[in-house]
Each structure stands twice: as structure tokens, then as C-alpha cells.
mmCIF file of C-alpha atoms in Angstrom:
data_model
loop_
_atom_site.group_PDB
_atom_site.id
_atom_site.type_symbol
_atom_site.label_atom_id
_atom_site.label_comp_id
_atom_site.label_asym_id
_atom_site.label_seq_id
_atom_site.Cartn_x
_atom_site.Cartn_y
_atom_site.Cartn_z
ATOM 1 C CA UNK A 1 112.440 106.852 122.487
ATOM 2 C CA UNK A 2 115.325 104.420 122.870
ATOM 3 C CA UNK A 3 118.498 106.336 121.944
ATOM 4 C CA UNK A 4 119.997 103.445 119.953
ATOM 5 C CA UNK A 5 116.760 103.038 118.010
ATOM 6 C CA UNK A 6 116.619 106.781 117.314
ATOM 7 C CA UNK A 7 120.277 106.772 116.218
ATOM 8 C CA UNK A 8 119.686 103.773 113.926
ATOM 9 C CA UNK A 9 116.616 105.411 112.439
ATOM 10 C CA UNK A 10 118.543 108.635 111.757
ATOM 11 C CA UNK A 11 121.364 106.696 110.093
ATOM 12 C CA UNK A 12 118.870 104.791 107.928
ATOM 13 C CA UNK A 13 117.030 107.951 106.898
ATOM 14 C CA UNK A 14 120.237 109.801 106.102
ATOM 15 C CA UNK A 15 121.700 106.942 104.105
ATOM 16 C CA UNK A 16 118.425 106.270 102.297
ATOM 17 C CA UNK A 17 118.073 109.890 101.298
ATOM 18 C CA UNK A 18 121.439 109.851 99.536
ATOM 19 C CA UNK A 19 120.755 106.719 97.450
ATOM 20 C CA UNK A 20 118.468 107.250 94.491
ATOM 21 C CA UNK A 21 118.719 104.137 92.326
ATOM 22 C CA UNK A 22 119.011 100.439 92.871
ATOM 23 C CA UNK A 23 122.553 99.256 92.283
ATOM 24 C CA UNK A 24 123.172 99.016 88.539
ATOM 25 C CA UNK A 25 122.905 95.411 87.448
ATOM 26 C CA UNK A 26 121.279 94.243 90.695
ATOM 27 C CA UNK A 27 118.521 91.659 90.425
ATOM 28 C CA UNK A 28 116.044 94.197 91.798
ATOM 29 C CA UNK A 29 117.036 96.774 89.172
ATOM 30 C CA UNK A 30 116.843 94.212 86.347
ATOM 31 C CA UNK A 31 113.480 92.973 87.586
ATOM 32 C CA UNK A 32 112.010 96.490 87.739
ATOM 33 C CA UNK A 33 113.435 97.148 84.278
ATOM 34 C CA UNK A 34 111.656 94.029 82.957
ATOM 35 C CA UNK A 35 108.370 95.386 84.327
ATOM 36 C CA UNK A 36 109.027 98.866 82.958
ATOM 37 C CA UNK A 37 109.740 97.490 79.474
ATOM 38 C CA UNK A 38 106.833 95.046 79.816
ATOM 39 C CA UNK A 39 109.183 92.135 79.117
ATOM 40 C CA UNK A 40 106.981 89.603 80.879
ATOM 41 C CA UNK A 41 109.050 86.552 79.928
ATOM 42 C CA UNK A 42 112.193 88.137 81.408
ATOM 43 C CA UNK A 43 110.239 89.131 84.500
ATOM 44 C CA UNK A 44 108.946 85.576 84.868
ATOM 45 C CA UNK A 45 112.448 84.109 84.489
ATOM 46 C CA UNK A 46 113.706 86.300 87.342
ATOM 47 C CA UNK A 47 111.138 84.979 89.828
ATOM 48 C CA UNK A 48 111.842 82.142 92.266
ATOM 49 C CA UNK A 49 109.616 79.087 91.847
ATOM 50 C CA UNK A 50 107.716 80.011 95.025
ATOM 51 C CA UNK A 51 107.780 83.789 94.489
ATOM 52 C CA UNK A 52 104.975 85.893 95.952
ATOM 53 C CA UNK A 53 103.529 89.169 94.642
ATOM 54 C CA UNK A 54 101.119 91.250 96.727
ATOM 55 C CA UNK A 55 99.389 94.611 96.448
ATOM 56 C CA UNK A 56 97.060 95.233 99.380
ATOM 57 C CA UNK A 57 96.308 98.764 98.182
ATOM 58 C CA UNK A 58 93.735 97.637 95.597
ATOM 59 C CA UNK A 59 91.201 98.074 98.390
ATOM 60 C CA UNK A 60 91.337 101.747 97.324
ATOM 61 C CA UNK A 61 89.069 100.681 94.436
ATOM 62 C CA UNK A 62 86.946 98.390 96.637
ATOM 63 C CA UNK A 63 88.803 95.439 95.094
ATOM 64 C CA UNK A 64 90.342 92.489 96.852
ATOM 65 C CA UNK A 65 94.034 92.776 97.646
ATOM 66 C CA UNK A 66 96.232 91.179 94.996
ATOM 67 C CA UNK A 67 98.055 88.014 96.021
ATOM 68 C CA UNK A 68 99.793 85.841 93.428
ATOM 69 C CA UNK A 69 102.190 82.931 93.922
ATOM 70 C CA UNK A 70 104.589 81.468 91.367
ATOM 71 C CA UNK A 71 106.181 82.905 88.226
ATOM 72 C CA UNK A 72 103.389 82.008 85.749
ATOM 73 C CA UNK A 73 100.699 83.495 87.996
ATOM 74 C CA UNK A 74 102.653 86.676 88.750
ATOM 75 C CA UNK A 75 103.852 87.368 85.201
ATOM 76 C CA UNK A 76 100.435 86.368 83.838
ATOM 77 C CA UNK A 77 98.760 88.864 86.160
ATOM 78 C CA UNK A 78 101.028 91.695 84.964
ATOM 79 C CA UNK A 79 100.674 90.675 81.299
ATOM 80 C CA UNK A 80 96.889 90.402 81.363
ATOM 81 C CA UNK A 81 96.558 93.639 83.344
ATOM 82 C CA UNK A 82 98.611 95.538 80.787
ATOM 83 C CA UNK A 83 96.697 94.017 77.872
ATOM 84 C CA UNK A 84 93.282 94.634 79.478
ATOM 85 C CA UNK A 85 94.076 98.281 80.221
ATOM 86 C CA UNK A 86 95.728 98.921 76.858
ATOM 87 C CA UNK A 87 98.980 99.865 78.596
ATOM 88 C CA UNK A 88 101.503 100.912 75.993
ATOM 89 C CA UNK A 89 104.196 102.347 78.239
ATOM 90 C CA UNK A 90 105.331 102.195 81.847
ATOM 91 C CA UNK A 91 107.897 104.731 83.043
ATOM 92 C CA UNK A 92 109.596 104.572 86.421
ATOM 93 C CA UNK A 93 111.747 107.153 88.114
ATOM 94 C CA UNK A 94 113.449 105.737 91.168
ATOM 95 C CA UNK A 95 113.474 108.389 93.869
ATOM 96 C CA UNK A 96 115.000 106.135 96.530
ATOM 97 C CA UNK A 97 116.340 102.610 96.720
ATOM 98 C CA UNK A 98 118.207 100.953 99.506
ATOM 99 C CA UNK A 99 119.024 97.349 100.300
ATOM 100 C CA UNK A 100 118.803 95.841 103.734
ATOM 101 C CA UNK A 101 119.083 92.154 104.593
ATOM 102 C CA UNK A 102 118.168 90.975 101.097
ATOM 103 C CA UNK A 103 115.253 93.388 100.748
ATOM 104 C CA UNK A 104 115.306 96.271 98.284
ATOM 105 C CA UNK A 105 113.040 99.105 99.368
ATOM 106 C CA UNK A 106 112.264 101.219 96.319
ATOM 107 C CA UNK A 107 110.278 104.447 96.012
ATOM 108 C CA UNK A 108 109.097 105.004 92.460
ATOM 109 C CA UNK A 109 107.366 107.829 90.656
ATOM 110 C CA UNK A 110 105.496 106.168 87.826
ATOM 111 C CA UNK A 111 103.699 107.231 84.706
ATOM 112 C CA UNK A 112 101.602 104.713 82.820
ATOM 113 C CA UNK A 113 100.201 105.270 79.314
ATOM 114 C CA UNK A 114 96.872 103.470 78.987
ATOM 115 C CA UNK A 115 93.850 103.413 76.723
ATOM 116 C CA UNK A 116 91.467 106.221 77.663
ATOM 117 C CA UNK A 117 88.516 103.862 77.278
ATOM 118 C CA UNK A 118 89.811 101.713 80.133
ATOM 119 C CA UNK A 119 89.328 104.670 82.493
ATOM 120 C CA UNK A 120 86.190 105.934 80.711
ATOM 121 C CA UNK A 121 87.966 108.947 79.181
ATOM 122 C CA UNK A 122 87.018 109.971 75.625
ATOM 123 C CA UNK A 123 90.610 110.046 74.371
ATOM 124 C CA UNK A 124 92.690 107.337 72.705
ATOM 125 C CA UNK A 125 95.545 107.439 75.225
ATOM 126 C CA UNK A 126 96.003 108.951 78.645
ATOM 127 C CA UNK A 127 98.975 109.124 80.994
ATOM 128 C CA UNK A 128 98.464 108.422 84.671
ATOM 129 C CA UNK A 129 100.997 109.444 87.316
ATOM 130 C CA UNK A 130 101.485 107.714 90.615
ATOM 131 C CA UNK A 131 103.772 106.745 93.423
ATOM 132 C CA UNK A 132 104.704 103.217 94.409
ATOM 133 C CA UNK A 133 106.652 101.789 97.295
ATOM 134 C CA UNK A 134 107.995 98.402 96.187
ATOM 135 C CA UNK A 135 109.655 95.987 98.543
ATOM 136 C CA UNK A 136 111.545 93.301 96.682
ATOM 137 C CA UNK A 137 113.267 90.387 98.403
ATOM 138 C CA UNK A 138 116.028 88.691 96.482
ATOM 139 C CA UNK A 139 117.407 85.282 97.469
ATOM 140 C CA UNK A 140 119.815 83.134 95.502
ATOM 141 C CA UNK A 141 119.698 85.573 92.587
ATOM 142 C CA UNK A 142 115.905 85.368 92.173
ATOM 143 C CA UNK A 143 113.024 87.581 93.254
ATOM 144 C CA UNK A 144 111.347 85.749 96.120
ATOM 145 C CA UNK A 145 108.887 88.459 97.172
ATOM 146 C CA UNK A 146 107.511 91.613 95.568
ATOM 147 C CA UNK A 147 105.138 93.774 97.589
ATOM 148 C CA UNK A 148 103.678 96.950 96.082
ATOM 149 C CA UNK A 149 102.017 99.766 97.981
ATOM 150 C CA UNK A 150 100.471 102.119 95.437
ATOM 151 C CA UNK A 151 99.186 105.642 96.036
ATOM 152 C CA UNK A 152 96.217 105.600 93.659
ATOM 153 C CA UNK A 153 94.695 108.996 94.445
ATOM 154 C CA UNK A 154 96.937 110.870 91.949
ATOM 155 C CA UNK A 155 95.726 108.620 89.127
ATOM 156 C CA UNK A 156 92.120 109.013 90.195
ATOM 157 C CA UNK A 157 92.473 112.806 90.311
ATOM 158 C CA UNK A 158 94.079 112.787 86.853
ATOM 159 C CA UNK A 159 91.261 110.623 85.461
ATOM 160 C CA UNK A 160 88.642 113.044 86.812
ATOM 161 C CA UNK A 161 90.486 115.992 85.256
ATOM 162 C CA UNK A 162 90.817 114.192 81.900
ATOM 163 C CA UNK A 163 87.147 113.232 81.926
ATOM 164 C CA UNK A 164 86.239 116.908 82.436
ATOM 165 C CA UNK A 165 88.634 117.966 79.667
ATOM 166 C CA UNK A 166 87.883 115.279 77.040
ATOM 167 C CA UNK A 167 84.539 113.884 78.153
ATOM 168 C CA UNK A 168 83.285 110.673 79.617
ATOM 169 C CA UNK A 169 82.626 107.740 77.318
ATOM 170 C CA UNK A 170 79.046 106.578 77.017
ATOM 171 C CA UNK A 171 78.515 103.262 78.766
ATOM 172 C CA UNK A 172 76.694 100.596 76.810
#
């Protein structure tokens, strides 16, 4: 391995491991806060006109990767997804965040409170844990890119456990 590359990698890993939250007041932090509080209009206002949102990890559910362009499409996707799933709360814990060349790389532990029926669980509300790696590019004070990489297996395991505990809803 190239010694300079190895040194640079060590420096990045060491510095990243000591930073746990996006800088207070940063655009990235405000943007993630808008998502966490489900303030879709604020989220939309923070996006550049040509902003892009992607989540290629939806293939986990045999779904097409998510790719949205423009504030109305991106915020609309998040809004409709939360309404469809009966999401009543999104909680993030930032485990790492570092900024490099206009990109914020953020590791998040998440917990989402959704309607049990959405996941076929016979319970009004369920909480699903997960981990997300978000890469957010900020230019000129606006979010230009947001790429999510979601580890869905924890949520799927939780759903299976909740279905065993509370029962599976009858499909019509």
C-alpha cells in the first residue's frame, strides 16, 4: 500500500472517529434536523434547484433504486413516504459526521415510529431501528446532493420479531 495513502487514511479514520455530530448550525445539520422533525417545507427550502436525492439500497426490498431531482420531487417523496407509512416520529443519533470538500459524511442510528399495519404487524405503532450512511453535498448554502445508504436488515428483523409477538395482519 502506498505509504502516503495509508497515512492519509489513518489520519481520516482517527479524525472521523473523534467527531460525532455535524457542526452546530451547519446546512447539513439543519437539513437533517428538518427531516427528523418532518418539516418538509423547510427541507424543500434548503435544497438547490437542481438538487439530487438517491438511495440505491432499496434493491434490498426488490425495489428500484430511488432517484429524485429538484426540491418539489425530493420533499414530495419524503412527505408522501411518511404519510403512506404512517410515520409519526423519526429519531436520529449522529454517530459520526465529518466534512470534506463540501461533502458531509454522516453515520446515523435511526429509529422510526410507523403504523404497524404498514409493515403487516397487528399493533397500532411500531418502532424500527436502522443505520444510515448519508452523504450530503452543500454548495452555496444549499443541499446539492443527498445520497442515503440504508442498512435495512435490522428493520426487517425487528418486523419479523414484532409479527411473532403481536401477530400478522390478515391481508384482504
